[in-house]
């Protein structure tokens, strides 16, 4: 069966689809079959300029509206997304290869949640009144930053576009968004839907391209803020470029998060948590708990039950709703994952499950579990961004805490135990931004999401995001005469 996902044009700028065929060709590949499903073009400097100029114009109009009016547009967009959930989910599956079973519940719906939540908050973005004596007072105003640039990774193209656009727009900003060139299709639909919901043309533009287009957007003089979801090396480059012009940033970067399973954990829940922490979206989730520390006394039972349950994986056609494990999103990433599996074997880890690529044109690789992993091994130190779980044994709480924190990353962490005092003590001592007790990888829009250390700067979602897409103006108002020294 052939699939065609060719959009009307490559970019969505100033309320309409635009093409400039002189840009470098960007073929879009369906990872389940390796077939080309669309051909797009990278944005030329002229397209980038049009996007930035229309965003500047739209931002002036948009920020003059009340928060409640802006919120209404965002909530309308959320409703449209929910109405079209199936079509948007099929597109996300074609774009990423993720099973429809997942995309139907975790992608467009998560984007709609963000638009609904921040739509509701938009009218509540207010300042405060601060009395300072003698009738004088200061009032504060939370103002938009201007034009924000969003740059996305390829694992959650719809969700990432909405998680960035929703708080940015709620605060009165405009956004120019560059999807990963691997998954360029879904953000175009969000741009279309926002216009349909009543957003002024230019408020949310999508331009395609590789890192050079992202870099051009970051360094553009009209860009006030950059929000990137990507790897740590790209984050360092983008943050440096933004810092050179003192632009605001939010960085959502990679991780190598610890999931700690104590001897008193509910085994079935711990295994479920570890599965969700490693194999959802075929392991391409930044917050994955890929270092699974299991207490030595529970380890054999844990590995036995885990490998038994991995027998229930249904790998295959992602558009079949029975499939629960899809291909890797692109061939380059598949190669990276295979090379990490080889390194794991070379460095002495035991392959307890999987490890092999599935023959054929799709980018499939088995869910993989390594045991006997030590902290120094490459597979325990570097982010793999694929379905590779490392099981590490431990004996004491102090030991596992020190080992869990011994990483440059700090995105997420989880603990499974029935001892609540221990759960809070351990999570309290872990250096990570998004933590879990007796569950893993849930990201409701109401909760802040993001990392510490090399995993990021700033937070997405929740009321926290408002602070990252606005800045405060303080206004001192005098009630009396002005004293001066001469
Ligand atoms: P990359 O870092 O390779 O790319 C991220 C985005 O940045 C892409 O759109 C890329 O464009 C663009 N880019 C690359 N170079 C530059 C540059 N110099 N200036 C501006 N933009 C640039 O990440 P991946 O797409 O490979 O995504 C995987 C990574 O994302 C993983 O490390 C993962 O952990 C992280 N991630 C983090 C999340 C979080 O919330 N913390 C969530 C999801 C993923 P192009 O791809 O077109 O080259």
Short mmCIF file of C-alpha atoms and ligand atoms in Angstrom, two decimals:
data_model
loop_
_atom_site.label_atom_id
_atom_site.label_comp_id
_atom_site.label_asym_id
_atom_site.label_seq_id
_atom_site.Cartn_x
_atom_site.Cartn_y
_atom_site.Cartn_z
CA UNK A 1 0.00 0.00 0.00
CA UNK A 2 1.34 3.42 -0.87
CA UNK A 3 0.77 6.47 1.28
CA UNK A 4 0.67 10.08 0.22
CA UNK A 5 0.91 12.85 2.80
CA UNK A 6 1.98 15.70 0.52
CA UNK A 7 0.82 18.98 2.10
CA UNK A 8 -0.51 21.88 0.02
CA UNK A 9 2.93 23.50 0.28
CA UNK A 10 6.04 23.33 2.46
CA UNK A 11 5.50 26.37 4.67
CA UNK A 12 2.57 28.13 6.31
CA UNK A 13 3.22 31.86 6.46
CA UNK A 14 0.93 34.85 6.97
CA UNK A 15 -2.19 32.69 7.11
CA UNK A 16 -1.56 30.64 3.99
CA UNK A 17 0.51 27.84 2.48
CA UNK A 18 3.56 29.07 0.58
CA UNK A 19 6.18 27.32 -1.51
CA UNK A 20 9.60 28.32 -2.72
CA UNK A 21 10.87 25.43 -4.80
CA UNK A 22 14.38 26.94 -4.88
CA UNK A 23 14.88 25.69 -1.28
CA UNK A 24 16.77 22.41 -0.73
CA UNK A 25 14.54 19.37 -1.22
CA UNK A 26 13.38 17.64 1.98
CA UNK A 27 11.96 14.16 1.28
CA UNK A 28 9.56 12.88 3.96
CA UNK A 29 9.87 9.16 4.66
CA UNK A 30 7.29 6.87 6.31
CA UNK A 31 9.47 4.97 8.78
CA UNK A 32 7.34 1.81 8.68
CA UNK A 33 8.05 1.18 5.01
CA UNK A 34 10.88 3.49 4.01
CA UNK A 35 8.67 4.95 1.24
CA UNK A 36 8.68 8.65 0.41
CA UNK A 37 5.29 10.13 1.33
CA UNK A 38 5.94 13.81 0.60
CA UNK A 39 8.56 16.18 -0.77
CA UNK A 40 9.05 19.55 0.89
CA UNK A 41 11.54 22.37 0.46
CA UNK A 42 13.72 24.03 3.02
CA UNK A 43 12.90 27.69 3.69
CA UNK A 44 14.96 30.17 1.68
CA UNK A 45 16.04 33.43 3.36
CA UNK A 46 13.06 35.11 1.61
CA UNK A 47 10.60 32.72 3.29
CA UNK A 48 12.26 33.23 6.70
CA UNK A 49 11.96 36.99 6.23
CA UNK A 50 8.29 36.78 5.24
CA UNK A 51 7.59 34.61 8.26
CA UNK A 52 9.33 36.97 10.66
CA UNK A 53 7.72 40.10 9.21
CA UNK A 54 4.20 38.68 9.22
CA UNK A 55 4.71 37.46 12.79
CA UNK A 56 5.77 40.95 13.86
CA UNK A 57 2.63 42.44 12.29
CA UNK A 58 0.31 39.78 13.75
CA UNK A 59 1.83 40.13 17.21
CA UNK A 60 0.86 43.80 17.39
CA UNK A 61 -2.76 43.01 16.50
CA UNK A 62 -2.89 39.94 18.79
CA UNK A 63 -1.41 41.60 21.86
CA UNK A 64 -3.96 44.43 21.57
CA UNK A 65 -6.76 41.89 22.13
CA UNK A 66 -7.82 41.04 25.67
CA UNK A 67 -6.52 37.83 27.21
CA UNK A 68 -10.04 36.44 27.20
CA UNK A 69 -10.40 37.08 23.47
CA UNK A 70 -7.05 35.42 22.79
CA UNK A 71 -8.01 32.50 25.01
CA UNK A 72 -11.23 31.99 23.06
CA UNK A 73 -9.22 31.48 19.85
CA UNK A 74 -6.92 28.97 21.52
CA UNK A 75 -9.82 27.04 23.02
CA UNK A 76 -11.58 26.96 19.64
CA UNK A 77 -8.39 25.53 18.13
CA UNK A 78 -8.37 22.86 20.86
CA UNK A 79 -11.95 21.88 19.94
CA UNK A 80 -11.08 21.64 16.23
CA UNK A 81 -8.06 19.47 17.04
CA UNK A 82 -10.22 17.11 19.11
CA UNK A 83 -12.83 16.92 16.32
CA UNK A 84 -10.09 15.92 13.87
CA UNK A 85 -8.15 13.73 16.26
CA UNK A 86 -8.22 10.66 14.03
CA UNK A 87 -6.99 12.44 10.87
CA UNK A 88 -4.30 14.29 12.83
CA UNK A 89 -3.25 11.05 14.53
CA UNK A 90 -2.95 9.21 11.21
CA UNK A 91 -0.78 12.06 9.92
CA UNK A 92 1.37 11.92 13.07
CA UNK A 93 1.75 8.16 12.56
CA UNK A 94 2.85 8.68 8.94
CA UNK A 95 5.23 11.47 10.03
CA UNK A 96 6.83 9.60 12.95
CA UNK A 97 6.01 5.90 12.51
CA UNK A 98 4.51 5.81 16.02
CA UNK A 99 1.60 3.36 16.38
CA UNK A 100 -1.87 4.81 15.84
CA UNK A 101 -2.75 3.20 19.17
CA UNK A 102 -0.43 5.83 20.73
CA UNK A 103 -1.01 8.83 18.49
CA UNK A 104 -4.80 8.62 18.97
CA UNK A 105 -4.38 9.31 22.70
CA UNK A 106 -1.06 11.08 23.21
CA UNK A 107 -0.29 13.57 20.48
CA UNK A 108 -3.07 15.74 19.03
CA UNK A 109 -4.98 15.28 22.30
CA UNK A 110 -1.99 16.52 24.29
CA UNK A 111 -1.71 19.50 21.94
CA UNK A 112 -5.43 20.23 22.44
CA UNK A 113 -4.97 20.04 26.23
CA UNK A 114 -2.22 22.67 26.03
CA UNK A 115 -4.32 25.01 23.88
CA UNK A 116 -7.31 24.57 26.18
CA UNK A 117 -5.31 25.04 29.38
CA UNK A 118 -3.42 28.14 28.22
CA UNK A 119 -6.55 29.44 26.52
CA UNK A 120 -8.17 29.34 29.96
CA UNK A 121 -5.21 31.06 31.58
CA UNK A 122 -4.84 33.83 28.97
CA UNK A 123 -7.29 36.17 30.68
CA UNK A 124 -5.61 35.59 34.03
CA UNK A 125 -2.16 36.85 32.96
CA UNK A 126 -2.20 39.90 35.20
CA UNK A 127 0.12 41.91 37.41
CA UNK A 128 0.08 42.96 41.05
CA UNK A 129 -0.39 46.07 43.13
CA UNK A 130 2.46 46.83 45.55
CA UNK A 131 1.96 49.63 48.13
CA UNK A 132 5.30 51.35 48.91
CA UNK A 133 4.29 53.99 51.48
CA UNK A 134 2.91 57.54 51.58
CA UNK A 135 0.22 56.61 49.11
CA UNK A 136 2.75 55.72 46.45
CA UNK A 137 2.42 52.33 44.79
CA UNK A 138 3.94 50.14 42.14
CA UNK A 139 1.87 48.10 39.75
CA UNK A 140 3.22 45.41 37.51
CA UNK A 141 2.17 44.40 34.03
CA UNK A 142 2.99 41.03 32.47
CA UNK A 143 3.86 41.86 28.88
CA UNK A 144 4.51 39.61 25.89
CA UNK A 145 8.08 39.24 24.64
CA UNK A 146 7.25 39.72 20.94
CA UNK A 147 8.09 37.15 18.27
CA UNK A 148 9.12 33.78 19.72
CA UNK A 149 10.86 31.06 17.75
CA UNK A 150 9.98 27.41 18.42
CA UNK A 151 12.25 24.61 17.19
CA UNK A 152 11.07 21.01 17.49
CA UNK A 153 12.48 17.49 17.72
CA UNK A 154 11.00 14.61 15.71
CA UNK A 155 9.42 12.45 18.37
CA UNK A 156 6.26 14.46 19.18
CA UNK A 157 5.76 16.93 16.29
CA UNK A 158 2.16 17.94 17.11
CA UNK A 159 2.62 18.04 20.86
CA UNK A 160 5.86 20.02 20.72
CA UNK A 161 4.32 22.62 18.37
CA UNK A 162 1.34 23.07 20.72
CA UNK A 163 3.31 22.98 23.98
CA UNK A 164 5.32 25.92 22.65
CA UNK A 165 2.60 27.81 20.76
CA UNK A 166 -0.11 27.64 23.43
CA UNK A 167 1.68 29.52 26.27
CA UNK A 168 3.44 31.84 23.80
CA UNK A 169 0.18 32.89 22.16
CA UNK A 170 -1.72 33.04 25.46
CA UNK A 171 0.76 35.69 26.65
CA UNK A 172 0.29 37.77 23.49
CA UNK A 173 3.34 36.68 21.51
CA UNK A 174 3.54 35.44 17.92
CA UNK A 175 5.51 32.31 17.02
CA UNK A 176 7.56 31.12 14.08
CA UNK A 177 7.99 27.36 14.39
CA UNK A 178 10.52 25.12 12.66
CA UNK A 179 9.73 21.42 12.92
CA UNK A 180 12.45 18.79 12.70
CA UNK A 181 13.08 18.09 9.03
CA UNK A 182 12.36 14.43 9.81
CA UNK A 183 8.73 15.18 10.83
CA UNK A 184 7.65 18.38 9.07
CA UNK A 185 3.96 17.62 8.41
CA UNK A 186 1.98 17.93 11.66
CA UNK A 187 2.85 21.50 12.66
CA UNK A 188 1.41 22.70 9.32
CA UNK A 189 -1.99 21.37 10.40
CA UNK A 190 -1.76 23.24 13.71
CA UNK A 191 -1.03 26.45 11.80
CA UNK A 192 -4.06 25.84 9.55
CA UNK A 193 -6.31 25.14 12.54
CA UNK A 194 -5.23 28.25 14.45
CA UNK A 195 -6.21 30.45 11.49
CA UNK A 196 -9.53 28.60 11.23
CA UNK A 197 -10.06 29.26 14.94
CA UNK A 198 -9.63 33.00 14.40
CA UNK A 199 -5.93 33.72 14.90
CA UNK A 200 -4.68 36.62 12.79
CA UNK A 201 -2.62 35.58 9.74
CA UNK A 202 1.06 35.42 10.67
CA UNK A 203 0.49 34.69 14.36
CA UNK A 204 1.76 31.11 14.07
CA UNK A 205 3.97 30.47 11.07
CA UNK A 206 5.67 27.21 10.17
CA UNK A 207 8.88 27.20 8.14
CA UNK A 208 10.73 24.04 7.18
CA UNK A 209 14.41 23.32 7.08
CA UNK A 210 17.49 21.84 8.66
CA UNK A 211 19.56 23.30 11.46
CA UNK A 212 20.67 26.24 9.28
CA UNK A 213 17.07 27.51 9.06
CA UNK A 214 16.75 27.10 12.84
CA UNK A 215 19.98 29.08 13.28
CA UNK A 216 18.71 31.85 10.94
CA UNK A 217 15.52 32.14 13.00
CA UNK A 218 17.44 32.24 16.29
CA UNK A 219 19.75 35.01 15.13
CA UNK A 220 17.03 37.08 13.40
CA UNK A 221 16.86 40.58 14.89
CA UNK A 222 13.11 40.34 15.46
CA UNK A 223 13.38 37.16 17.56
CA UNK A 224 12.82 37.86 21.25
CA UNK A 225 12.85 34.28 22.53
CA UNK A 226 13.79 30.78 21.45
CA UNK A 227 12.23 27.59 22.78
CA UNK A 228 14.04 24.45 21.62
CA UNK A 229 13.23 20.79 22.09
CA UNK A 230 16.25 18.82 21.01
CA UNK A 231 19.53 17.24 22.02
CA UNK A 232 22.05 18.69 24.47
CA UNK A 233 24.65 19.54 21.77
CA UNK A 234 22.04 21.45 19.72
CA UNK A 235 20.77 23.10 22.91
CA UNK A 236 24.26 24.41 23.67
CA UNK A 237 24.59 25.84 20.16
CA UNK A 238 21.17 27.47 20.18
CA UNK A 239 21.56 28.84 23.73
CA UNK A 240 24.96 30.34 22.81
CA UNK A 241 23.55 32.00 19.70
CA UNK A 242 20.62 33.40 21.70
CA UNK A 243 22.91 34.57 24.52
CA UNK A 244 25.02 36.57 22.06
CA UNK A 245 21.98 38.82 21.55
CA UNK A 246 20.60 38.38 25.11
CA UNK A 247 17.45 36.65 23.90
CA UNK A 248 15.21 34.65 26.23
CA UNK A 249 15.43 30.86 26.04
CA UNK A 250 13.65 27.69 27.07
CA UNK A 251 15.67 24.53 26.50
CA UNK A 252 14.03 21.09 26.65
CA UNK A 253 16.91 18.73 26.05
CA UNK A 254 17.89 15.11 26.46
CA UNK A 255 18.22 12.83 29.45
CA UNK A 256 19.49 9.58 30.92
CA UNK A 257 17.02 9.41 33.74
CA UNK A 258 17.12 6.99 36.68
CA UNK A 259 14.19 4.78 37.63
CA UNK A 260 14.82 3.27 41.08
CA UNK A 261 12.94 0.13 42.10
CA UNK A 262 13.27 -0.73 45.79
CA UNK A 263 12.86 -4.20 47.27
CA UNK A 264 9.38 -3.40 48.65
CA UNK A 265 7.99 -2.16 45.30
CA UNK A 266 4.85 -3.68 43.82
CA UNK A 267 6.54 -5.83 41.18
CA UNK A 268 3.78 -5.65 38.56
CA UNK A 269 3.52 -1.85 38.81
CA UNK A 270 7.31 -1.50 38.72
CA UNK A 271 7.51 -3.59 35.56
CA UNK A 272 4.68 -1.50 34.00
CA UNK A 273 6.53 1.67 34.98
CA UNK A 274 9.77 0.42 33.46
CA UNK A 275 7.96 -0.55 30.23
CA UNK A 276 6.37 2.91 29.98
CA UNK A 277 9.72 4.48 30.84
CA UNK A 278 11.58 2.73 28.03
CA UNK A 279 9.41 1.44 25.22
CA UNK A 280 6.61 3.97 24.59
CA UNK A 281 7.18 5.62 21.19
CA UNK A 282 9.83 2.93 20.64
CA UNK A 283 11.94 4.59 23.30
CA UNK A 284 12.13 7.99 21.59
CA UNK A 285 11.09 9.99 24.63
CA UNK A 286 13.43 12.51 26.25
CA UNK A 287 12.27 11.83 29.81
CA UNK A 288 12.67 8.05 29.58
CA UNK A 289 13.95 6.26 32.68
CA UNK A 290 16.60 4.30 30.84
CA UNK A 291 18.81 3.57 33.85
CA UNK A 292 16.61 1.12 35.75
CA UNK A 293 18.20 0.54 39.16
CA UNK A 294 16.66 -2.60 40.69
CA UNK A 295 17.39 -3.71 44.25
CA UNK A 296 19.52 -6.85 44.07
CA UNK A 297 16.93 -8.91 45.99
CA UNK A 298 14.19 -8.13 43.44
CA UNK A 299 16.30 -8.14 40.33
CA UNK A 300 15.78 -11.71 39.07
CA UNK A 301 12.03 -11.59 39.60
CA UNK A 302 11.90 -8.18 37.90
CA UNK A 303 13.85 -9.28 34.83
CA UNK A 304 11.84 -12.51 34.55
CA UNK A 305 8.48 -10.70 34.62
CA UNK A 306 9.73 -7.91 32.34
CA UNK A 307 10.96 -10.28 29.64
CA UNK A 308 7.75 -12.32 29.95
CA UNK A 309 5.64 -9.20 29.37
CA UNK A 310 7.82 -8.10 26.45
CA UNK A 311 6.48 -11.22 24.74
CA UNK A 312 3.21 -9.26 24.39
CA UNK A 313 4.78 -6.62 22.14
CA UNK A 314 2.89 -6.32 18.86
CA UNK A 315 5.32 -4.92 16.32
CA UNK A 316 4.10 -4.18 12.83
CA UNK A 317 1.97 -1.85 10.74
CA UNK A 318 1.61 1.30 12.89
CA UNK A 319 -1.73 2.12 11.24
CA UNK A 320 -3.17 -1.13 12.62
CA UNK A 321 -4.57 -0.22 16.04
CA UNK A 322 -3.48 -3.59 17.46
CA UNK A 323 0.18 -2.61 16.95
CA UNK A 324 1.78 -1.32 20.15
CA UNK A 325 5.39 -0.96 19.05
CA UNK A 326 6.40 0.93 15.91
CA UNK A 327 9.59 1.64 13.99
CA UNK A 328 12.25 4.23 14.81
CA UNK A 329 11.45 7.59 13.24
CA UNK A 330 14.40 7.74 10.86
CA UNK A 331 17.16 5.59 9.44
CA UNK A 332 19.99 7.64 10.96
CA UNK A 333 18.57 7.17 14.46
CA UNK A 334 18.14 3.43 13.85
CA UNK A 335 21.86 3.25 13.01
CA UNK A 336 22.73 5.14 16.22
CA UNK A 337 20.65 2.70 18.30
CA UNK A 338 22.27 -0.34 16.65
CA UNK A 339 25.73 1.06 17.37
CA UNK A 340 24.83 1.53 21.06
CA UNK A 341 23.60 -2.07 21.26
CA UNK A 342 26.94 -3.21 19.81
CA UNK A 343 28.80 -1.07 22.38
CA UNK A 344 26.73 -2.60 25.19
CA UNK A 345 27.72 -6.09 24.08
CA UNK A 346 31.37 -5.11 23.60
CA UNK A 347 31.57 -3.52 27.04
CA UNK A 348 30.25 -6.68 28.72
CA UNK A 349 26.54 -6.11 29.40
CA UNK A 350 24.24 -9.13 29.12
CA UNK A 351 21.58 -9.00 26.42
CA UNK A 352 18.48 -10.21 28.25
CA UNK A 353 15.95 -9.43 25.52
CA UNK A 354 15.81 -8.25 21.90
CA UNK A 355 18.76 -6.46 20.36
CA UNK A 356 18.05 -7.20 16.71
CA UNK A 357 16.89 -5.16 13.78
CA UNK A 358 13.84 -6.55 11.97
CA UNK A 359 14.57 -7.39 8.34
CA UNK A 360 12.72 -5.29 5.76
CA UNK A 361 12.46 -1.73 4.53
CA UNK A 362 11.01 -0.25 7.75
CA UNK A 363 13.20 1.04 10.57
CA UNK A 364 12.20 -1.57 13.15
CA UNK A 365 14.33 -2.76 16.03
CA UNK A 366 13.27 -5.01 18.90
CA UNK A 367 12.68 -3.67 22.39
CA UNK A 368 16.00 -4.39 24.06
CA UNK A 369 16.98 -5.06 27.67
CA UNK A 370 20.54 -5.20 28.96
CA UNK A 371 21.30 -6.56 32.44
CA UNK A 372 24.61 -6.58 34.35
CA UNK A 373 25.07 -2.98 33.28
CA UNK A 374 27.63 -0.95 35.23
CA UNK A 375 27.69 2.83 35.67
CA UNK A 376 30.81 3.28 33.52
CA UNK A 377 29.39 1.59 30.41
CA UNK A 378 28.60 3.85 27.45
CA UNK A 379 25.00 2.56 27.34
CA UNK A 380 24.54 3.70 30.95
CA UNK A 381 26.04 7.15 30.39
CA UNK A 382 24.83 8.43 27.01
CA UNK A 383 21.31 9.10 25.80
CA UNK A 384 20.44 6.44 23.22
CA UNK A 385 16.97 7.73 22.28
CA UNK A 386 15.69 4.29 21.37
CA UNK A 387 14.14 1.20 22.98
CA UNK A 388 17.17 0.13 25.01
CA UNK A 389 16.72 -0.43 28.75
CA UNK A 390 19.70 -0.79 31.07
CA UNK A 391 19.10 -2.76 34.29
CA UNK A 392 21.59 -1.95 37.05
CA UNK A 393 21.69 -3.71 40.46
CA UNK A 394 22.01 -1.87 43.77
CA UNK A 395 22.13 -2.67 47.48
CA UNK A 396 21.51 0.49 49.55
CA UNK A 397 19.57 3.73 49.31
CA UNK A 398 22.65 5.95 49.74
CA UNK A 399 24.50 4.04 47.06
CA UNK A 400 21.69 4.22 44.51
CA UNK A 401 21.14 7.93 45.16
CA UNK A 402 24.77 8.77 44.49
CA UNK A 403 24.78 6.65 41.34
CA UNK A 404 21.46 8.05 40.10
CA UNK A 405 22.78 11.61 40.41
CA UNK A 406 26.14 10.80 38.79
CA UNK A 407 25.18 12.11 35.34
CA UNK A 408 25.37 15.36 33.39
CA UNK A 409 21.59 15.07 32.78
CA UNK A 410 18.72 15.97 35.10
CA UNK A 411 15.49 15.68 33.17
CA UNK A 412 13.41 13.08 35.02
CA UNK A 413 13.56 10.42 37.74
CA UNK A 414 11.25 7.83 39.25
CA UNK A 415 11.05 5.70 42.35
CA UNK A 416 8.94 2.61 43.04
CA UNK A 417 8.50 1.73 46.72
CA UNK A 418 5.65 1.17 49.19
CA UNK A 419 7.56 3.22 51.80
CA UNK A 420 6.27 6.77 51.27
CA UNK A 421 8.84 8.38 53.56
CA UNK A 422 11.60 6.81 51.52
CA UNK A 423 9.93 7.81 48.24
CA UNK A 424 9.91 11.49 49.21
CA UNK A 425 13.40 11.35 50.75
CA UNK A 426 14.88 9.84 47.60
CA UNK A 427 13.02 12.13 45.16
CA UNK A 428 13.99 15.10 47.35
CA UNK A 429 17.66 14.24 46.90
CA UNK A 430 17.52 13.58 43.15
CA UNK A 431 18.61 16.41 40.87
CA UNK A 432 15.96 16.32 38.15
CA UNK A 433 13.07 18.50 37.02
CA UNK A 434 10.27 15.97 36.39
CA UNK A 435 9.94 13.26 39.03
CA UNK A 436 7.60 10.33 39.65
CA UNK A 437 6.58 8.22 42.64
CA UNK A 438 5.13 4.79 41.77
CA UNK A 439 4.49 5.73 38.14
CA UNK A 440 6.46 7.13 35.20
CA UNK A 441 6.32 9.46 32.17
CA UNK A 442 2.92 11.08 32.73
CA UNK A 443 2.97 14.70 31.52
CA UNK A 444 -0.33 16.45 32.23
CA UNK A 445 -0.38 20.05 31.00
CA UNK A 446 -1.16 21.25 34.54
CA UNK A 447 2.29 20.13 35.77
CA UNK A 448 5.60 21.84 34.95
CA UNK A 449 7.84 19.81 32.63
CA UNK A 450 11.56 20.22 32.01
CA UNK A 451 15.03 19.43 33.18
CA UNK A 452 17.87 20.63 35.35
CA UNK A 453 21.64 20.38 34.77
CA UNK A 454 22.38 19.73 31.06
CA UNK A 455 18.78 18.65 30.42
CA UNK A 456 17.47 22.14 30.13
CA UNK A 457 16.59 25.63 31.21
CA UNK A 458 13.04 26.75 31.98
CA UNK A 459 9.85 24.72 32.14
CA UNK A 460 7.07 23.97 29.71
CA UNK A 461 3.38 23.58 30.62
CA UNK A 462 1.64 24.71 33.82
CA UNK A 463 1.55 28.26 35.16
CA UNK A 464 5.38 28.18 35.07
CA UNK A 465 5.34 28.57 31.28
CA UNK A 466 3.61 31.95 31.56
CA UNK A 467 6.73 33.34 33.23
CA UNK A 468 8.86 32.02 30.38
CA UNK A 469 6.82 33.71 27.64
CA UNK A 470 6.30 37.11 29.26
CA UNK A 471 8.21 39.71 31.19
CA UNK A 472 7.24 42.06 33.96
CA UNK A 473 7.05 45.81 33.69
CA UNK A 474 7.01 47.62 37.04
CA UNK A 475 5.37 51.05 37.18
CA UNK A 476 6.03 53.34 40.18
CA UNK A 477 3.17 55.82 40.73
CA UNK A 478 3.73 58.76 43.09
CA UNK A 479 0.89 60.30 45.08
CA UNK A 480 2.81 63.36 46.41
CA UNK A 481 5.30 65.97 45.32
CA UNK A 482 8.70 65.05 43.89
CA UNK A 483 11.69 65.76 46.15
CA UNK A 484 15.00 66.64 44.47
CA UNK A 485 18.43 67.54 45.99
CA UNK A 486 18.74 70.84 44.09
P1 LIG B 1 18.36 17.77 17.48
O1 LIG B 1 19.01 18.44 18.62
O2 LIG B 1 19.18 17.12 16.46
O3 LIG B 1 17.43 18.83 16.72
C1 LIG B 1 16.44 19.57 17.37
C2 LIG B 1 15.96 20.68 16.44
O4 LIG B 1 16.95 21.70 16.36
C3 LIG B 1 15.71 20.22 15.02
O5 LIG B 1 14.59 20.91 14.50
C4 LIG B 1 16.97 20.63 14.33
O6 LIG B 1 16.81 20.77 12.95
C5 LIG B 1 17.26 21.95 14.99
N1 LIG B 1 18.64 22.41 14.92
C6 LIG B 1 19.77 21.69 14.71
N2 LIG B 1 20.87 22.50 14.73
C7 LIG B 1 20.43 23.76 14.97
C8 LIG B 1 21.06 25.04 15.12
N3 LIG B 1 22.39 25.18 15.05
N4 LIG B 1 20.29 26.13 15.35
C9 LIG B 1 18.94 26.01 15.45
N5 LIG B 1 18.29 24.83 15.30
C10 LIG B 1 19.01 23.71 15.08
O7 LIG B 1 17.32 16.76 18.16
P2 LIG B 1 16.49 15.59 17.50
O8 LIG B 1 15.51 16.15 16.51
O9 LIG B 1 17.44 14.55 17.08
O10 LIG B 1 15.63 15.10 18.75
C11 LIG B 1 16.13 14.22 19.68
C12 LIG B 1 16.61 14.93 20.92
O11 LIG B 1 15.58 15.76 21.45
C13 LIG B 1 16.97 13.99 22.03
O12 LIG B 1 18.19 14.35 22.63
C14 LIG B 1 15.86 14.15 23.03
O13 LIG B 1 16.19 13.83 24.32
C15 LIG B 1 15.49 15.57 22.86
N6 LIG B 1 14.13 15.79 23.30
C16 LIG B 1 13.90 16.50 24.45
C17 LIG B 1 12.64 16.67 24.93
C18 LIG B 1 12.38 17.48 26.16
O14 LIG B 1 11.30 17.99 26.31
N7 LIG B 1 13.32 17.64 27.06
C19 LIG B 1 11.49 16.09 24.25
C20 LIG B 1 11.82 15.40 23.04
C21 LIG B 1 13.11 15.26 22.60
P3 LIG B 1 17.00 19.48 11.99
O15 LIG B 1 16.52 18.27 12.72
O16 LIG B 1 16.15 19.83 10.85
O17 LIG B 1 18.47 19.41 11.73
#
